[in-house]
């Protein structure tokens, strides 16, 4: 997504500046194994750098770059990517016209205040990806009021981004924070980025979706620890990526009720995803969806109430799931274009067949009686045991009458009596008199 985004952005940027670029002069010294000494002492003497607008030094061996050693008066694009940079500086001119700076794939551990400073206020594109940055403080990006594209991807930043590091970037449209090892982004992180349209938070161990700018159009949350997307309000979002989600086991489409502009939804490679559901039923969910991709997941079936969404979505990718082709999948055969992508895994008689090739009458559900009978016998057994226990309980609770105990040395007999209380007192009294006479 980001390669396409930056390409599109550069194309638009070029069109907007077409008149100026008609007279642009580009010097491309990529892939020359150049060291800074070679460039500054020998090569630049053969080039009128003061006339150069685009200087490409990609894939060389620069370990630093100092503007004082050259003349960059008209420079608009500087590409120092894929070098060995540990530092770079803009110190010797009050203001440059630099608009594109690419220092990606280097060895930068920290950005000095003399690097990204107020001498390059016209910067619109800044690529700091694939470095060793661990800190983005509150002043590092403070001077870029017109910056539109920023990439910090693939840096070991962790929680080193200051909460107001982006607050001055009010013109920012594209922000790439892919794989920066952040466990969370605070609620205030993006609060001033009202023009942000594309955000990549993928490959971060976040469990909660932060508060996001409502004007977002593209969002990538792939390969994160998020397990539920409830409560996301992004009415302008057109593309949502949830690929390779590690904790997503069930996707309830009702969670997307506030994504009314969504056109592309991708969940490819989410290996734990077993259920795609709509509960409660809502015929108006995702009204603009154009592409739904749920390939390489663990889906076994699709519920019938998904039919409105499946039917009106032009592009569907349902390949490589663990499809169970039974009677619950019959409705998909009515949608020929959909069933062609479904390759059955179970039951055995349909294994490796395309759903579209199986007649509906052969899509049978497992006989419910085979499950019902064991359950019925178990219930009967439990009922019988309960009756026996209840009977024993009530028998033991019967009122006991008088125990007539006669001492015949070896035997004792008990007599149950059921008489009135007065008779019982009289019998007891007589019994005591007999015993005394015997003694």
XYZ file of C-alpha atoms in Angstrom, residues 6-428:
423
model
C 4.174 7.348 -2.159
C 4.222 6.780 -5.928
C 0.817 8.417 -6.293
C 1.807 11.237 -4.006
C 5.017 11.909 -5.942
C 3.047 11.889 -9.186
C 0.569 14.461 -7.867
C 3.393 16.477 -6.362
C 5.164 16.477 -9.729
C 2.041 17.621 -11.561
C 1.529 20.477 -9.126
C 5.090 21.622 -9.705
C 5.226 20.783 -13.398
C 6.173 24.246 -14.534
C 9.145 24.436 -12.195
C 10.326 20.958 -13.085
C 10.531 21.695 -16.779
C 13.915 23.286 -16.107
C 14.939 20.775 -13.421
C 18.378 19.273 -13.515
C 18.911 15.817 -12.037
C 22.218 14.281 -11.069
C 22.017 10.564 -10.343
C 25.125 9.013 -8.775
C 23.470 5.900 -7.383
C 25.264 2.577 -6.923
C 28.792 3.974 -7.312
C 30.279 2.852 -3.971
C 31.101 6.513 -3.369
C 32.479 7.734 -0.063
C 31.845 11.314 1.035
C 35.479 12.288 0.446
C 35.280 11.214 -3.197
C 32.091 13.146 -3.785
C 33.033 16.386 -2.028
C 36.645 16.644 -3.205
C 36.509 15.320 -6.745
C 33.108 14.684 -8.270
C 31.317 17.868 -7.309
C 34.052 19.940 -8.963
C 32.897 18.520 -12.287
C 29.227 19.392 -11.646
C 27.556 22.763 -11.224
C 25.719 21.752 -8.063
C 24.269 25.227 -7.678
C 22.074 24.418 -10.709
C 21.070 20.920 -9.568
C 17.485 20.442 -8.381
C 17.534 16.665 -7.799
C 20.585 14.971 -6.327
C 20.413 11.177 -6.106
C 23.171 9.530 -4.048
C 21.381 6.270 -3.302
C 23.263 3.082 -2.383
C 26.734 4.503 -1.752
C 29.018 4.580 1.290
C 28.393 7.998 2.827
C 28.693 7.915 6.621
C 27.755 11.608 6.957
C 26.575 14.537 4.857
C 27.358 18.214 5.534
C 25.789 20.979 3.486
C 28.727 23.306 4.140
C 30.869 21.186 1.822
C 28.720 21.819 -1.229
C 26.337 24.264 -2.862
C 22.712 23.211 -2.639
C 21.117 26.533 -3.440
C 18.441 25.228 -5.812
C 18.181 21.692 -4.496
C 14.627 20.375 -4.126
C 15.246 16.617 -3.840
C 18.050 14.912 -1.918
C 18.196 11.109 -1.831
C 20.769 9.648 0.576
C 19.021 6.316 1.098
C 20.884 3.006 1.429
C 24.117 4.545 2.657
C 25.927 4.264 6.013
C 24.754 7.595 7.392
C 25.141 8.182 11.111
C 24.486 11.925 10.909
C 23.633 14.703 8.465
C 23.499 18.487 8.856
C 21.990 21.631 7.347
C 24.042 24.452 8.890
C 25.548 26.810 6.355
C 22.612 28.524 4.670
C 19.723 30.322 6.296
C 17.082 28.583 4.216
C 16.980 25.871 1.579
C 14.327 25.036 -0.993
C 14.550 21.334 -0.135
C 11.172 19.626 -0.495
C 12.039 15.891 -0.586
C 14.562 14.271 1.781
C 15.135 10.515 1.788
C 17.568 9.166 4.392
C 16.008 5.709 4.720
C 18.027 2.488 5.095
C 20.888 4.075 6.997
C 22.392 3.853 10.507
C 20.857 6.898 12.154
C 20.373 6.447 15.893
C 19.474 10.021 16.732
C 18.433 13.114 14.742
C 20.449 16.131 15.812
C 18.799 19.561 16.132
C 21.145 20.728 13.368
C 19.737 18.125 10.966
C 15.989 18.640 10.807
C 15.806 22.319 11.603
C 14.261 25.604 10.520
C 16.653 25.861 7.542
C 14.496 23.412 5.543
C 10.961 24.703 6.284
C 9.642 23.817 2.800
C 10.088 20.065 3.291
C 7.059 18.087 2.089
C 8.356 14.504 2.018
C 10.582 13.020 4.739
C 11.576 9.344 4.805
C 13.419 8.193 7.956
C 12.477 4.518 7.668
C 14.826 1.577 8.227
C 17.214 3.296 10.618
C 18.053 2.737 14.300
C 16.055 5.577 15.799
C 14.859 5.080 19.370
C 13.604 8.604 20.095
C 11.311 11.090 18.386
C 11.241 14.070 20.709
C 8.902 17.049 20.715
C 11.289 19.328 18.760
C 12.553 16.990 16.047
C 9.653 17.661 13.661
C 8.557 21.018 15.013
C 9.613 23.099 11.974
C 7.722 21.249 9.243
C 4.461 23.133 8.892
C 3.989 22.006 5.256
C 5.181 18.393 5.608
C 2.734 16.019 3.886
C 4.471 12.615 3.984
C 6.419 11.147 6.920
C 7.763 7.622 7.344
C 9.339 6.359 10.567
C 8.746 2.722 9.665
C 11.027 -0.071 10.830
C 12.832 1.808 13.583
C 13.172 0.344 17.125
C 11.386 3.321 18.686
C 9.196 1.418 21.145
C 7.661 4.047 23.463
C 10.222 6.702 22.483
C 7.764 8.882 20.530
C 6.847 11.943 22.574
C 3.082 12.388 22.862
C 3.152 15.760 21.063
C 5.873 14.884 18.532
C 3.378 15.234 15.645
C 1.347 18.177 16.896
C 2.924 20.752 14.566
C 2.436 18.592 11.464
C -0.964 20.044 10.670
C -0.534 19.549 6.893
C 0.450 15.873 7.211
C -1.471 13.525 4.909
C 0.528 10.263 5.046
C 2.078 8.803 8.209
C 3.865 5.448 8.300
C 4.567 3.992 11.773
C 4.878 0.410 10.622
C 6.973 -1.861 12.851
C 8.222 0.722 15.349
C 7.761 -1.732 18.275
C 5.153 0.422 20.032
C 2.815 -1.289 22.501
C 0.398 1.625 22.530
C -0.274 5.028 21.019
C -1.775 7.522 23.449
C -5.132 9.157 22.809
C -3.414 12.497 22.080
C -0.953 11.202 19.493
C -2.927 12.158 16.390
C -5.283 14.807 17.724
C -3.975 17.709 15.575
C -3.603 15.704 12.357
C -6.893 16.787 10.840
C -5.623 16.403 7.267
C -4.240 12.894 7.759
C -5.710 10.548 5.153
C -3.408 7.506 5.321
C -2.038 5.828 8.472
C -0.012 2.631 8.844
C 0.225 1.133 12.364
C 0.897 -2.421 11.192
C 3.379 -4.839 12.774
C 3.169 -3.218 16.193
C 2.208 -5.172 19.346
C -0.767 -2.905 20.087
C -3.909 -4.428 21.610
C -6.145 -1.355 21.475
C -6.987 0.942 18.586
C -6.073 4.515 19.573
C -8.253 7.538 18.933
C -7.796 8.215 15.233
C -8.390 11.286 13.037
C -11.919 11.090 11.621
C -10.760 12.090 8.128
C -8.696 8.934 7.614
C -9.198 7.213 4.253
C -6.628 4.398 4.530
C -5.761 2.449 7.688
C -3.458 -0.542 8.079
C -3.655 -2.496 11.362
C -2.181 -5.717 9.983
C -0.116 -8.022 12.173
C -1.131 -6.444 15.482
C -2.578 -7.931 18.688
C -6.013 -6.358 18.239
C -8.874 -8.829 18.730
C -11.946 -6.574 18.352
C -12.660 -3.414 16.366
C -15.736 -2.254 18.209
C -16.409 1.476 18.441
C -14.258 2.661 15.518
C -15.721 5.842 14.009
C -14.114 6.646 10.650
C -16.873 7.758 8.261
C -14.432 8.542 5.395
C -12.363 5.365 5.582
C -12.103 3.670 2.183
C -9.514 0.935 2.820
C -8.926 -1.151 5.946
C -6.210 -3.790 6.179
C -6.363 -6.466 8.888
C -3.983 -8.992 7.376
C -2.081 -11.550 9.460
C -3.923 -10.652 12.663
C -2.595 -12.792 15.510
C -5.526 -12.599 17.946
C -8.513 -12.089 15.665
C -10.700 -15.202 16.014
C -14.072 -13.744 15.144
C -15.024 -10.768 13.005
C -18.425 -9.287 13.717
C -19.261 -7.046 10.778
C -21.584 -4.956 12.945
C -18.419 -3.432 14.412
C -18.047 -1.654 11.070
C -21.404 0.090 11.157
C -19.655 3.491 11.324
C -17.418 2.721 8.314
C -20.019 3.787 5.792
C -17.481 4.659 3.063
C -15.429 1.456 3.264
C -14.605 0.038 -0.177
C -11.753 -2.412 0.518
C -11.571 -4.815 3.463
C -8.694 -7.285 3.669
C -8.126 -10.020 6.278
C -5.684 -12.252 4.432
C -3.486 -14.596 6.449
C -5.333 -14.180 9.767
C -4.850 -17.822 10.711
C -7.031 -17.784 13.844
C -10.029 -16.223 12.141
C -12.741 -18.905 12.228
C -15.984 -16.913 12.157
C -17.281 -14.111 9.958
C -20.624 -12.994 11.359
C -23.364 -10.422 11.355
C -25.220 -10.194 14.645
C -27.780 -8.714 14.781
C -28.763 -8.742 11.143
C -28.281 -5.399 9.405
C -28.978 -5.101 5.699
C -27.319 -1.669 5.522
C -23.817 -2.617 6.674
C -20.879 -1.694 4.412
C -23.017 -0.243 1.610
C -20.000 0.748 -0.567
C -17.856 -2.355 -0.188
C -16.156 -3.221 -3.488
C -13.533 -5.768 -2.433
C -13.563 -8.325 0.392
C -10.551 -10.595 0.828
C -10.508 -13.324 3.484
C -7.899 -15.679 2.026
C -5.628 -18.033 3.980
C -7.723 -17.921 7.160
C -9.573 -20.657 9.096
C -13.155 -20.114 7.986
C -15.316 -23.245 7.772
C -18.666 -21.817 6.788
C -20.497 -18.608 5.910
C -23.828 -17.864 7.514
C -26.832 -17.170 5.314
C -27.398 -13.706 6.788
C -24.140 -12.591 5.124
C -25.820 -12.954 1.748
C -26.600 -9.230 1.202
C -22.950 -8.233 1.670
C -21.559 -11.180 -0.294
C -24.011 -10.646 -3.136
C -23.353 -6.929 -3.661
C -19.548 -7.078 -3.331
C -18.016 -7.267 -6.850
C -14.614 -8.703 -5.868
C -14.351 -11.563 -3.364
C -11.338 -13.636 -2.394
C -12.207 -16.617 -0.181
C -9.398 -18.964 -1.147
C -7.486 -21.352 1.116
C -9.856 -21.669 4.050
C -10.983 -24.851 5.833
C -14.385 -24.974 4.141
C -16.914 -27.526 5.381
C -19.258 -28.062 2.435
C -22.555 -29.097 3.993
C -26.164 -27.930 3.758
C -25.286 -24.599 5.407
C -23.304 -23.687 2.290
C -26.073 -24.393 -0.222
C -27.011 -20.742 -0.555
C -23.557 -19.933 -1.920
C -24.183 -22.101 -4.952
C -26.754 -19.553 -6.044
C -23.873 -17.070 -6.327
C -21.776 -18.797 -8.953
C -18.880 -16.344 -8.921
C -18.493 -16.770 -5.161
C -18.627 -20.560 -4.918
C -15.897 -20.954 -7.536
C -13.310 -19.711 -5.041
C -14.379 -22.167 -2.342
C -12.459 -25.436 -2.244
C -13.938 -27.974 0.161
C -11.817 -29.578 2.875
C -14.582 -31.516 4.661
C -16.580 -33.767 4.635
C -14.428 -36.485 3.120
C -16.707 -37.134 0.140
C -16.290 -33.520 -1.013
C -12.618 -33.019 -0.163
C -10.671 -31.018 -2.773
C -13.802 -30.270 -4.783
C -14.943 -26.799 -5.781
C -18.219 -25.918 -4.086
C -19.640 -24.796 -7.418
C -19.257 -28.332 -8.845
C -21.264 -30.047 -6.072
C -25.040 -30.358 -6.622
C -27.051 -28.804 -3.823
C -28.774 -32.098 -2.949
C -25.351 -33.581 -2.120
C -24.607 -30.851 0.417
C -25.980 -32.683 3.424
C -25.689 -31.825 7.090
C -24.705 -34.442 9.610
C -27.708 -36.480 10.852
C -28.845 -34.764 13.973
C -30.250 -38.051 15.420
C -26.732 -39.437 15.723
C -26.073 -36.661 18.174
C -29.567 -36.579 19.666
C -29.726 -40.212 20.825
C -26.692 -40.168 23.143
C -27.919 -36.896 24.606
C -31.421 -38.373 25.146
C -30.089 -41.483 26.942
C -27.851 -39.318 29.106
C -30.860 -37.206 30.114
C -32.927 -40.330 30.926
C -30.116 -41.741 33.065
C -29.775 -38.482 34.978
C -33.559 -38.403 35.525
C -33.615 -41.960 36.916
C -30.764 -41.233 39.313
C -32.551 -38.069 40.443
C -35.787 -40.027 41.134
C -33.922 -42.662 43.165
C -32.147 -40.036 45.245
C -35.381 -38.121 45.811
C -37.218 -41.290 46.910
C -34.471 -42.193 49.367
C -34.468 -38.688 50.745
C -38.240 -38.679 51.460
C -38.182 -42.186 52.998
C -35.493 -41.204 55.464
C -37.433 -38.127 56.436
C -40.581 -40.127 57.539
C -41.520 -39.382 61.186
C -40.164 -42.048 63.524
C -42.348 -43.415 66.250
C -41.452 -44.813 69.649
C -38.487 -47.162 69.903
C -39.435 -49.974 72.330
C -36.138 -51.151 73.733
C -36.178 -54.359 75.743
C -33.078 -55.483 77.500
C -32.753 -59.188 76.921
C -29.019 -58.890 77.176
C -28.386 -60.163 73.668
C -31.188 -58.583 71.654
C -32.869 -55.233 71.292
C -36.177 -54.840 69.447
C -37.645 -51.619 68.082
C -41.311 -50.988 67.657
C -42.635 -48.131 65.591
C -45.753 -46.584 66.980
C -47.941 -43.972 65.536
C -50.144 -42.735 68.339
C -51.155 -39.519 69.976
C -48.791 -37.732 72.291
C -50.818 -38.648 75.438
C -50.698 -42.345 74.623
C -46.988 -42.083 74.001
C -46.416 -40.589 77.478
C -48.477 -43.383 79.071
C -46.573 -46.126 77.242
C -43.242 -44.665 78.273
